[in-house]
Amino acid sequence: MRWSEPQQAMLREMGLRLWLPAAAAAEQPVAATATAVTAATAPVEAERAAATVPPAPAAVRPPTLAASPATPPSAPQPVTRAPADPALLAMDWPALRSAVETCRACSLCETRQQTVFGVGHPRAHWMIVGEAPGEQEDGLGEPFVGESGQLLDRMLRALGLSRDATEPTEPADPARQVYIANALKCRPPRNRNPTAAERASCQPFLERQLALVQPRVILAMGRFAVQSLLGSDEPIGKLRGRLHDWRGVPLVVTYHPAYLLRQPADKARAWDDLCLAATCLD
Ligand code: URA
């Protein structure tokens, strides 16, 4: 298998070591055919070939807070949706941020240092949804600032994407920007798993963020992001590698960067997922 230079750059950014068999190395100067990567990707290709990939919608419908069925829910819906507050449906960014900052809907407000709202371009074409703030995020008030955030930034950079909302000389191009938010806006104590009730309390905030951003593709990273958006309890390995739908917006499920730090062999699959998400914007 031959990798284009952008693909090689992406794999290098993600920390994947590539090597070339001697013959191919003579033809291809930089890095490589990734035997390890190819091996890791092979089952994915099979899985993807077997999957039905609906075409990306021509125009993205702005999400609404009304309940809508997610892509074939494969397990009982674990999250009971909090009734949408009509006031929330009308909130602009400042009002929403303030509602999050003052939220006391669940007990996580007792232990948080601060809420972690979200970061990025307010109309980014990519929306990345993580799980919940960790210790560093709780301290700084920004999602994904720890080690897993650094990996996420490298992955995004490999795709030519950034979370920076402003550029020094010209307005940021929303096509090259992401908006990052978590399913939960407060850190669960000692990074314990969030409860279904906590996820349900926070869900309207995430949904309003999605409605304001109107992304063209959503990347759901990790189990709790997936539970919040798709209502599915299936393992990431079963849901990734194909397109899902979130109220008309294509959604790609992938591994959480913290998991990838523990299981670097799965970075190749995550890379595949990012490429799949990128195809929604082609
Ligand atoms: N993990 C997440 O899911 N979100 C963060 O903001 C940090 C770590």
PDB file of C-alpha atoms and ligand atoms in Angstrom:
ATOM      1  CA  MET A   1       0.000   0.000   0.000  1.00  0.00           C
ATOM      2  CA  ARG A   2       1.280   3.469  -0.912  1.00  0.00           C
ATOM      3  CA  TRP A   3       0.671   6.498   1.272  1.00  0.00           C
ATOM      4  CA  SER A   4       0.488   9.999  -0.119  1.00  0.00           C
ATOM      5  CA  GLU A   5       2.644  12.637   1.531  1.00  0.00           C
ATOM      6  CA  PRO A   6      -0.361  14.200   3.392  1.00  0.00           C
ATOM      7  CA  GLN A   7      -1.332  10.759   4.659  1.00  0.00           C
ATOM      8  CA  GLN A   8       2.222  10.128   5.807  1.00  0.00           C
ATOM      9  CA  ALA A   9       2.295  13.494   7.541  1.00  0.00           C
ATOM     10  CA  MET A  10      -0.916  12.646   9.347  1.00  0.00           C
ATOM     11  CA  LEU A  11       0.383   9.283  10.486  1.00  0.00           C
ATOM     12  CA  ARG A  12       3.598  10.867  11.714  1.00  0.00           C
ATOM     13  CA  GLU A  13       1.631  13.535  13.608  1.00  0.00           C
ATOM     14  CA  MET A  14      -0.317  10.785  15.304  1.00  0.00           C
ATOM     15  CA  GLY A  15       2.888   9.124  16.401  1.00  0.00           C
ATOM     16  CA  LEU A  16       2.636   6.112  14.118  1.00  0.00           C
ATOM     17  CA  ARG A  17       5.970   4.667  13.107  1.00  0.00           C
ATOM     18  CA  LEU A  18       6.092   3.778   9.449  1.00  0.00           C
ATOM     19  CA  TRP A  19       8.573   1.724   7.546  1.00  0.00           C
ATOM     20  CA  LEU A  20       9.190   0.847   3.927  1.00  0.00           C
ATOM     21  CA  PRO A  21      10.161  -2.487   2.525  1.00  0.00           C
ATOM     22  CA  ALA A  22      13.432  -2.005   0.659  1.00  0.00           C
ATOM     23  CA  ALA A  23      11.897  -2.023  -2.845  1.00  0.00           C
ATOM     24  CA  ALA A  24       9.183   0.430  -1.975  1.00  0.00           C
ATOM     25  CA  ALA A  25      11.639   2.601  -0.097  1.00  0.00           C
ATOM     26  CA  ALA A  26      13.584   3.114  -3.288  1.00  0.00           C
ATOM     27  CA  GLU A  27      10.422   4.418  -4.972  1.00  0.00           C
ATOM     28  CA  GLN A  28       9.008   6.426  -2.118  1.00  0.00           C
ATOM     29  CA  PRO A  29      11.502   8.681  -0.420  1.00  0.00           C
ATOM     30  CA  VAL A  30       9.884   9.798   2.800  1.00  0.00           C
ATOM     31  CA  ALA A  31       8.329   7.439   5.263  1.00  0.00           C
ATOM     32  CA  ALA A  32       6.436   4.495   4.145  1.00  0.00           C
ATOM     33  CA  THR A  33       4.177   1.641   3.623  1.00  0.00           C
ATOM     34  CA  ALA A  34       2.935   0.970   7.056  1.00  0.00           C
ATOM     35  CA  THR A  35       2.721  -2.714   7.490  1.00  0.00           C
ATOM     36  CA  ALA A  36       1.561  -2.222  11.036  1.00  0.00           C
ATOM     37  CA  VAL A  37      -0.942   0.378   9.952  1.00  0.00           C
ATOM     38  CA  THR A  38      -2.194  -1.663   7.052  1.00  0.00           C
ATOM     39  CA  ALA A  39      -2.669  -4.637   9.301  1.00  0.00           C
ATOM     40  CA  ALA A  40      -4.565  -2.552  11.781  1.00  0.00           C
ATOM     41  CA  THR A  41      -6.669  -0.998   9.074  1.00  0.00           C
ATOM     42  CA  ALA A  42      -7.582  -4.169   7.227  1.00  0.00           C
ATOM     43  CA  PRO A  43     -10.476  -5.205   9.442  1.00  0.00           C
ATOM     44  CA  VAL A  44     -11.706  -1.661   9.270  1.00  0.00           C
ATOM     45  CA  GLU A  45     -11.893  -1.789   5.501  1.00  0.00           C
ATOM     46  CA  ALA A  46     -13.943  -4.959   5.772  1.00  0.00           C
ATOM     47  CA  GLU A  47     -16.172  -3.413   8.383  1.00  0.00           C
ATOM     48  CA  ARG A  48     -16.597  -0.282   6.298  1.00  0.00           C
ATOM     49  CA  ALA A  49     -17.295  -2.233   3.138  1.00  0.00           C
ATOM     50  CA  ALA A  50     -20.013  -4.079   4.986  1.00  0.00           C
ATOM     51  CA  ALA A  51     -21.488  -0.913   6.381  1.00  0.00           C
ATOM     52  CA  THR A  52     -24.084   1.157   4.659  1.00  0.00           C
ATOM     53  CA  VAL A  53     -22.675   4.629   4.259  1.00  0.00           C
ATOM     54  CA  PRO A  54     -25.414   7.106   3.552  1.00  0.00           C
ATOM     55  CA  PRO A  55     -24.407  10.080   1.422  1.00  0.00           C
ATOM     56  CA  ALA A  56     -23.698  13.246   3.365  1.00  0.00           C
ATOM     57  CA  PRO A  57     -26.666  15.560   3.225  1.00  0.00           C
ATOM     58  CA  ALA A  58     -26.368  18.337   0.662  1.00  0.00           C
ATOM     59  CA  ALA A  59     -27.490  20.943   3.122  1.00  0.00           C
ATOM     60  CA  VAL A  60     -27.090  20.524   6.821  1.00  0.00           C
ATOM     61  CA  ARG A  61     -30.243  21.002   8.734  1.00  0.00           C
ATOM     62  CA  PRO A  62     -29.674  22.987  11.913  1.00  0.00           C
ATOM     63  CA  PRO A  63     -30.183  20.625  14.790  1.00  0.00           C
ATOM     64  CA  THR A  64     -33.077  21.305  17.076  1.00  0.00           C
ATOM     65  CA  LEU A  65     -33.643  20.273  20.608  1.00  0.00           C
ATOM     66  CA  ALA A  66     -36.703  18.230  19.747  1.00  0.00           C
ATOM     67  CA  ALA A  67     -36.131  14.548  20.339  1.00  0.00           C
ATOM     68  CA  SER A  68     -35.198  12.719  17.165  1.00  0.00           C
ATOM     69  CA  PRO A  69     -34.145   9.151  16.572  1.00  0.00           C
ATOM     70  CA  ALA A  70     -30.421   8.570  16.250  1.00  0.00           C
ATOM     71  CA  THR A  71     -28.919   6.108  13.772  1.00  0.00           C
ATOM     72  CA  PRO A  72     -30.338   2.690  14.480  1.00  0.00           C
ATOM     73  CA  PRO A  73     -30.007   2.606  18.237  1.00  0.00           C
ATOM     74  CA  SER A  74     -28.487  -0.745  18.930  1.00  0.00           C
ATOM     75  CA  ALA A  75     -29.107  -0.747  22.660  1.00  0.00           C
ATOM     76  CA  PRO A  76     -31.737   0.631  24.983  1.00  0.00           C
ATOM     77  CA  GLN A  77     -31.427   4.380  25.303  1.00  0.00           C
ATOM     78  CA  PRO A  78     -29.466   4.859  28.527  1.00  0.00           C
ATOM     79  CA  VAL A  79     -30.022   8.586  28.851  1.00  0.00           C
ATOM     80  CA  THR A  80     -33.344  10.061  29.786  1.00  0.00           C
ATOM     81  CA  ARG A  81     -33.505  13.376  28.042  1.00  0.00           C
ATOM     82  CA  ALA A  82     -33.940  16.353  30.298  1.00  0.00           C
ATOM     83  CA  PRO A  83     -36.976  18.328  29.205  1.00  0.00           C
ATOM     84  CA  ALA A  84     -35.709  21.079  26.933  1.00  0.00           C
ATOM     85  CA  ASP A  85     -36.033  24.430  28.613  1.00  0.00           C
ATOM     86  CA  PRO A  86     -37.689  26.734  26.039  1.00  0.00           C
ATOM     87  CA  ALA A  87     -35.424  29.548  27.197  1.00  0.00           C
ATOM     88  CA  LEU A  88     -32.393  27.438  26.365  1.00  0.00           C
ATOM     89  CA  LEU A  89     -33.618  26.952  22.814  1.00  0.00           C
ATOM     90  CA  ALA A  90     -33.396  30.679  22.251  1.00  0.00           C
ATOM     91  CA  MET A  91     -30.023  31.253  23.863  1.00  0.00           C
ATOM     92  CA  ASP A  92     -27.152  32.843  21.989  1.00  0.00           C
ATOM     93  CA  TRP A  93     -23.532  32.071  22.863  1.00  0.00           C
ATOM     94  CA  PRO A  94     -23.148  34.523  25.790  1.00  0.00           C
ATOM     95  CA  ALA A  95     -26.456  33.468  27.334  1.00  0.00           C
ATOM     96  CA  LEU A  96     -25.615  29.796  26.940  1.00  0.00           C
ATOM     97  CA  ARG A  97     -22.155  30.232  28.436  1.00  0.00           C
ATOM     98  CA  SER A  98     -23.638  32.048  31.384  1.00  0.00           C
ATOM     99  CA  ALA A  99     -26.308  29.341  31.854  1.00  0.00           C
ATOM    100  CA  VAL A 100     -23.579  26.710  31.960  1.00  0.00           C
ATOM    101  CA  GLU A 101     -21.459  28.716  34.380  1.00  0.00           C
ATOM    102  CA  THR A 102     -24.312  29.084  36.812  1.00  0.00           C
ATOM    103  CA  CYS A 103     -25.765  25.591  36.368  1.00  0.00           C
ATOM    104  CA  ARG A 104     -26.568  23.700  39.565  1.00  0.00           C
ATOM    105  CA  ALA A 105     -28.674  20.963  37.986  1.00  0.00           C
ATOM    106  CA  CYS A 106     -26.626  18.109  39.391  1.00  0.00           C
ATOM    107  CA  SER A 107     -24.199  17.494  42.210  1.00  0.00           C
ATOM    108  CA  LEU A 108     -21.120  17.966  40.001  1.00  0.00           C
ATOM    109  CA  CYS A 109     -21.510  21.686  40.651  1.00  0.00           C
ATOM    110  CA  GLU A 110     -20.470  21.044  44.270  1.00  0.00           C
ATOM    111  CA  THR A 111     -17.070  19.657  43.368  1.00  0.00           C
ATOM    112  CA  ARG A 112     -16.106  21.491  40.169  1.00  0.00           C
ATOM    113  CA  GLN A 113     -13.541  24.264  40.222  1.00  0.00           C
ATOM    114  CA  GLN A 114     -15.146  25.771  37.168  1.00  0.00           C
ATOM    115  CA  THR A 115     -17.336  24.756  34.275  1.00  0.00           C
ATOM    116  CA  VAL A 116     -15.711  23.822  30.969  1.00  0.00           C
ATOM    117  CA  PHE A 117     -17.882  25.301  28.261  1.00  0.00           C
ATOM    118  CA  GLY A 118     -16.177  24.701  24.916  1.00  0.00           C
ATOM    119  CA  VAL A 119     -13.663  26.263  22.593  1.00  0.00           C
ATOM    120  CA  GLY A 120     -13.196  26.956  18.916  1.00  0.00           C
ATOM    121  CA  HIS A 121     -14.832  28.644  15.989  1.00  0.00           C
ATOM    122  CA  PRO A 122     -18.526  29.342  16.692  1.00  0.00           C
ATOM    123  CA  ARG A 123     -19.459  28.171  13.171  1.00  0.00           C
ATOM    124  CA  ALA A 124     -16.750  25.569  12.654  1.00  0.00           C
ATOM    125  CA  HIS A 125     -17.486  22.893  10.086  1.00  0.00           C
ATOM    126  CA  TRP A 126     -16.167  20.259  12.502  1.00  0.00           C
ATOM    127  CA  MET A 127     -17.596  19.724  15.965  1.00  0.00           C
ATOM    128  CA  ILE A 128     -15.642  17.467  18.283  1.00  0.00           C
ATOM    129  CA  VAL A 129     -17.505  16.070  21.266  1.00  0.00           C
ATOM    130  CA  GLY A 130     -15.541  14.618  24.161  1.00  0.00           C
ATOM    131  CA  GLU A 131     -16.673  13.154  27.430  1.00  0.00           C
ATOM    132  CA  ALA A 132     -16.043  15.250  30.540  1.00  0.00           C
ATOM    133  CA  PRO A 133     -13.372  17.603  31.844  1.00  0.00           C
ATOM    134  CA  GLY A 134     -10.437  16.122  33.712  1.00  0.00           C
ATOM    135  CA  GLU A 135      -8.368  17.746  36.403  1.00  0.00           C
ATOM    136  CA  GLN A 136      -6.471  20.118  34.123  1.00  0.00           C
ATOM    137  CA  GLU A 137      -9.568  21.150  32.219  1.00  0.00           C
ATOM    138  CA  ASP A 138     -11.377  21.776  35.519  1.00  0.00           C
ATOM    139  CA  GLY A 139      -8.530  24.058  36.538  1.00  0.00           C
ATOM    140  CA  LEU A 140      -8.224  25.946  33.255  1.00  0.00           C
ATOM    141  CA  GLY A 141     -11.833  25.983  32.062  1.00  0.00           C
ATOM    142  CA  GLU A 142     -10.943  24.704  28.572  1.00  0.00           C
ATOM    143  CA  PRO A 143     -11.602  21.239  27.130  1.00  0.00           C
ATOM    144  CA  PHE A 144      -8.766  18.913  26.198  1.00  0.00           C
ATOM    145  CA  VAL A 145      -5.788  20.777  27.579  1.00  0.00           C
ATOM    146  CA  GLY A 146      -4.043  17.738  29.098  1.00  0.00           C
ATOM    147  CA  GLU A 147      -2.056  14.990  27.433  1.00  0.00           C
ATOM    148  CA  SER A 148      -5.050  13.632  25.544  1.00  0.00           C
ATOM    149  CA  GLY A 149      -5.773  17.168  24.345  1.00  0.00           C
ATOM    150  CA  GLN A 150      -2.251  17.418  22.967  1.00  0.00           C
ATOM    151  CA  LEU A 151      -2.798  14.219  21.019  1.00  0.00           C
ATOM    152  CA  LEU A 152      -6.130  15.562  19.796  1.00  0.00           C
ATOM    153  CA  ASP A 153      -4.457  18.766  18.625  1.00  0.00           C
ATOM    154  CA  ARG A 154      -1.817  16.757  16.745  1.00  0.00           C
ATOM    155  CA  MET A 155      -4.513  14.690  15.069  1.00  0.00           C
ATOM    156  CA  LEU A 156      -6.399  17.828  14.093  1.00  0.00           C
ATOM    157  CA  ARG A 157      -3.241  19.501  12.827  1.00  0.00           C
ATOM    158  CA  ALA A 158      -2.583  16.493  10.629  1.00  0.00           C
ATOM    159  CA  LEU A 159      -5.907  17.227   8.960  1.00  0.00           C
ATOM    160  CA  GLY A 160      -5.092  20.924   8.651  1.00  0.00           C
ATOM    161  CA  LEU A 161      -7.566  21.770  11.417  1.00  0.00           C
ATOM    162  CA  SER A 162      -7.226  23.906  14.492  1.00  0.00           C
ATOM    163  CA  ARG A 163      -9.216  24.869  17.557  1.00  0.00           C
ATOM    164  CA  ASP A 164      -8.030  28.493  17.473  1.00  0.00           C
ATOM    165  CA  ALA A 165     -10.959  30.798  16.994  1.00  0.00           C
ATOM    166  CA  THR A 166      -8.866  33.650  15.646  1.00  0.00           C
ATOM    167  CA  GLU A 167      -5.992  34.005  13.258  1.00  0.00           C
ATOM    168  CA  PRO A 168      -3.574  36.872  13.436  1.00  0.00           C
ATOM    169  CA  THR A 169      -4.048  38.354   9.988  1.00  0.00           C
ATOM    170  CA  GLU A 170      -7.405  37.272   8.674  1.00  0.00           C
ATOM    171  CA  PRO A 171     -10.663  35.839  10.010  1.00  0.00           C
ATOM    172  CA  ALA A 172     -10.461  32.115  10.631  1.00  0.00           C
ATOM    173  CA  ASP A 173     -11.863  29.932   7.890  1.00  0.00           C
ATOM    174  CA  PRO A 174     -14.626  27.813   9.485  1.00  0.00           C
ATOM    175  CA  ALA A 175     -13.754  24.979   7.122  1.00  0.00           C
ATOM    176  CA  ARG A 176     -10.358  24.664   8.783  1.00  0.00           C
ATOM    177  CA  GLN A 177     -11.605  25.120  12.321  1.00  0.00           C
ATOM    178  CA  VAL A 178     -13.170  22.923  14.933  1.00  0.00           C
ATOM    179  CA  TYR A 179     -15.403  23.570  17.870  1.00  0.00           C
ATOM    180  CA  ILE A 180     -14.666  21.316  20.844  1.00  0.00           C
ATOM    181  CA  ALA A 181     -17.164  20.610  23.605  1.00  0.00           C
ATOM    182  CA  ASN A 182     -17.704  17.872  26.125  1.00  0.00           C
ATOM    183  CA  ALA A 183     -20.860  15.924  26.859  1.00  0.00           C
ATOM    184  CA  LEU A 184     -20.440  17.088  30.468  1.00  0.00           C
ATOM    185  CA  LYS A 185     -19.432  20.580  31.412  1.00  0.00           C
ATOM    186  CA  CYS A 186     -18.239  19.727  34.925  1.00  0.00           C
ATOM    187  CA  ARG A 187     -15.564  17.341  36.090  1.00  0.00           C
ATOM    188  CA  PRO A 188     -16.830  14.229  37.848  1.00  0.00           C
ATOM    189  CA  PRO A 189     -14.899  13.869  41.119  1.00  0.00           C
ATOM    190  CA  ARG A 190     -11.688  11.846  40.719  1.00  0.00           C
ATOM    191  CA  ASN A 191     -12.613  11.442  37.031  1.00  0.00           C
ATOM    192  CA  ARG A 192     -15.216   8.820  37.852  1.00  0.00           C
ATOM    193  CA  ASN A 193     -17.653   7.845  35.122  1.00  0.00           C
ATOM    194  CA  PRO A 194     -20.554  10.264  34.809  1.00  0.00           C
ATOM    195  CA  THR A 195     -23.965   8.916  35.740  1.00  0.00           C
ATOM    196  CA  ALA A 196     -26.788   8.760  33.221  1.00  0.00           C
ATOM    197  CA  ALA A 197     -28.587  11.463  35.217  1.00  0.00           C
ATOM    198  CA  GLU A 198     -25.565  13.765  35.032  1.00  0.00           C
ATOM    199  CA  ARG A 199     -25.310  13.238  31.293  1.00  0.00           C
ATOM    200  CA  ALA A 200     -29.010  13.911  30.901  1.00  0.00           C
ATOM    201  CA  SER A 201     -28.735  17.168  32.870  1.00  0.00           C
ATOM    202  CA  CYS A 202     -25.959  18.410  30.627  1.00  0.00           C
ATOM    203  CA  GLN A 203     -27.382  17.203  27.338  1.00  0.00           C
ATOM    204  CA  PRO A 204     -29.465  20.307  26.518  1.00  0.00           C
ATOM    205  CA  PHE A 205     -26.314  22.435  26.778  1.00  0.00           C
ATOM    206  CA  LEU A 206     -24.481  20.238  24.299  1.00  0.00           C
ATOM    207  CA  GLU A 207     -27.469  20.205  21.999  1.00  0.00           C
ATOM    208  CA  ARG A 208     -27.715  23.984  22.066  1.00  0.00           C
ATOM    209  CA  GLN A 209     -24.001  24.217  21.267  1.00  0.00           C
ATOM    210  CA  LEU A 210     -24.573  21.932  18.299  1.00  0.00           C
ATOM    211  CA  ALA A 211     -27.528  24.035  17.188  1.00  0.00           C
ATOM    212  CA  LEU A 212     -25.441  27.207  17.321  1.00  0.00           C
ATOM    213  CA  VAL A 213     -22.372  25.785  15.590  1.00  0.00           C
ATOM    214  CA  GLN A 214     -24.384  23.916  12.920  1.00  0.00           C
ATOM    215  CA  PRO A 215     -21.401  21.698  12.130  1.00  0.00           C
ATOM    216  CA  ARG A 216     -21.125  19.783   8.886  1.00  0.00           C
ATOM    217  CA  VAL A 217     -19.652  16.807  10.653  1.00  0.00           C
ATOM    218  CA  ILE A 218     -19.568  15.667  14.277  1.00  0.00           C
ATOM    219  CA  LEU A 219     -16.786  13.548  15.744  1.00  0.00           C
ATOM    220  CA  ALA A 220     -17.919  11.771  18.912  1.00  0.00           C
ATOM    221  CA  MET A 221     -14.939  10.638  20.942  1.00  0.00           C
ATOM    222  CA  GLY A 222     -15.431   8.038  23.602  1.00  0.00           C
ATOM    223  CA  ARG A 223     -18.246   6.129  25.160  1.00  0.00           C
ATOM    224  CA  PHE A 224     -19.999   8.935  27.029  1.00  0.00           C
ATOM    225  CA  ALA A 225     -19.983  11.270  24.047  1.00  0.00           C
ATOM    226  CA  VAL A 226     -21.552   8.486  22.018  1.00  0.00           C
ATOM    227  CA  GLN A 227     -24.120   7.722  24.699  1.00  0.00           C
ATOM    228  CA  SER A 228     -25.120  11.380  24.826  1.00  0.00           C
ATOM    229  CA  LEU A 229     -25.401  11.824  21.067  1.00  0.00           C
ATOM    230  CA  LEU A 230     -26.510   8.444  19.760  1.00  0.00           C
ATOM    231  CA  GLY A 231     -28.031   6.966  22.900  1.00  0.00           C
ATOM    232  CA  SER A 232     -26.074   3.806  22.195  1.00  0.00           C
ATOM    233  CA  ASP A 233     -24.227   1.703  24.717  1.00  0.00           C
ATOM    234  CA  GLU A 234     -22.405  -0.334  22.082  1.00  0.00           C
ATOM    235  CA  PRO A 235     -18.618  -0.436  22.255  1.00  0.00           C
ATOM    236  CA  ILE A 236     -16.744   2.147  20.196  1.00  0.00           C
ATOM    237  CA  GLY A 237     -15.175  -0.661  18.180  1.00  0.00           C
ATOM    238  CA  LYS A 238     -18.628  -1.651  16.936  1.00  0.00           C
ATOM    239  CA  LEU A 239     -19.809   1.871  16.137  1.00  0.00           C
ATOM    240  CA  ARG A 240     -16.719   3.363  14.544  1.00  0.00           C
ATOM    241  CA  GLY A 241     -15.730   3.041  10.902  1.00  0.00           C
ATOM    242  CA  ARG A 242     -19.095   4.092   9.457  1.00  0.00           C
ATOM    243  CA  LEU A 243     -21.294   7.138   9.313  1.00  0.00           C
ATOM    244  CA  HIS A 244     -24.067   7.768  11.795  1.00  0.00           C
ATOM    245  CA  ASP A 245     -26.602  10.541  11.742  1.00  0.00           C
ATOM    246  CA  TRP A 246     -27.333  13.157  14.345  1.00  0.00           C
ATOM    247  CA  ARG A 247     -30.436  15.026  13.268  1.00  0.00           C
ATOM    248  CA  GLY A 248     -29.292  15.234   9.683  1.00  0.00           C
ATOM    249  CA  VAL A 249     -25.633  15.866  10.485  1.00  0.00           C
ATOM    250  CA  PRO A 250     -23.152  13.077   9.707  1.00  0.00           C
ATOM    251  CA  LEU A 251     -21.558  11.769  12.872  1.00  0.00           C
ATOM    252  CA  VAL A 252     -18.416   9.686  13.144  1.00  0.00           C
ATOM    253  CA  VAL A 253     -17.637   7.705  16.273  1.00  0.00           C
ATOM    254  CA  THR A 254     -14.021   7.254  17.260  1.00  0.00           C
ATOM    255  CA  TYR A 255     -11.791   6.338  20.145  1.00  0.00           C
ATOM    256  CA  HIS A 256     -11.143   8.842  22.890  1.00  0.00           C
ATOM    257  CA  PRO A 257      -7.589  10.260  22.754  1.00  0.00           C
ATOM    258  CA  ALA A 258      -6.961   9.094  26.340  1.00  0.00           C
ATOM    259  CA  TYR A 259      -7.683   5.542  25.175  1.00  0.00           C
ATOM    260  CA  LEU A 260      -5.341   6.021  22.209  1.00  0.00           C
ATOM    261  CA  LEU A 261      -2.562   7.031  24.597  1.00  0.00           C
ATOM    262  CA  ARG A 262      -3.031   3.673  26.323  1.00  0.00           C
ATOM    263  CA  GLN A 263      -3.611   1.695  23.119  1.00  0.00           C
ATOM    264  CA  PRO A 264      -1.449   3.332  20.446  1.00  0.00           C
ATOM    265  CA  ALA A 265      -2.087   0.442  18.061  1.00  0.00           C
ATOM    266  CA  ASP A 266      -5.612   1.817  17.613  1.00  0.00           C
ATOM    267  CA  LYS A 267      -4.332   5.193  16.392  1.00  0.00           C
ATOM    268  CA  ALA A 268      -4.484   3.814  12.858  1.00  0.00           C
ATOM    269  CA  ARG A 269      -8.197   3.167  13.286  1.00  0.00           C
ATOM    270  CA  ALA A 270      -8.722   6.636  14.712  1.00  0.00           C
ATOM    271  CA  TRP A 271      -6.893   8.048  11.718  1.00  0.00           C
ATOM    272  CA  ASP A 272      -9.248   6.106   9.483  1.00  0.00           C
ATOM    273  CA  ASP A 273     -12.191   7.613  11.366  1.00  0.00           C
ATOM    274  CA  LEU A 274     -10.855  11.121  10.877  1.00  0.00           C
ATOM    275  CA  CYS A 275     -10.447  10.464   7.164  1.00  0.00           C
ATOM    276  CA  LEU A 276     -14.028   9.202   7.057  1.00  0.00           C
ATOM    277  CA  ALA A 277     -15.207  12.397   8.756  1.00  0.00           C
ATOM    278  CA  ALA A 278     -13.188  14.458   6.286  1.00  0.00           C
ATOM    279  CA  THR A 279     -14.966  12.794   3.384  1.00  0.00           C
ATOM    280  CA  CYS A 280     -18.232  14.307   4.644  1.00  0.00           C
ATOM    281  CA  LEU A 281     -16.808  17.727   3.829  1.00  0.00           C
ATOM    282  CA  ASP A 282     -15.277  16.947   0.457  1.00  0.00           C
TER     283      ASP A 282
HETATM  284  N1  URA B   1     -11.315  14.133  28.198  1.00  0.00           N
HETATM  285  C1  URA B   1     -12.460  14.629  27.672  1.00  0.00           C
HETATM  286  O1  URA B   1     -13.304  13.870  27.211  1.00  0.00           O
HETATM  287  N2  URA B   1     -12.628  15.927  27.681  1.00  0.00           N
HETATM  288  C2  URA B   1     -11.722  16.786  28.141  1.00  0.00           C
HETATM  289  O2  URA B   1     -11.957  17.989  28.086  1.00  0.00           O
HETATM  290  C3  URA B   1     -10.539  16.254  28.664  1.00  0.00           C
HETATM  291  C4  URA B   1     -10.352  14.930  28.690  1.00  0.00           C
END
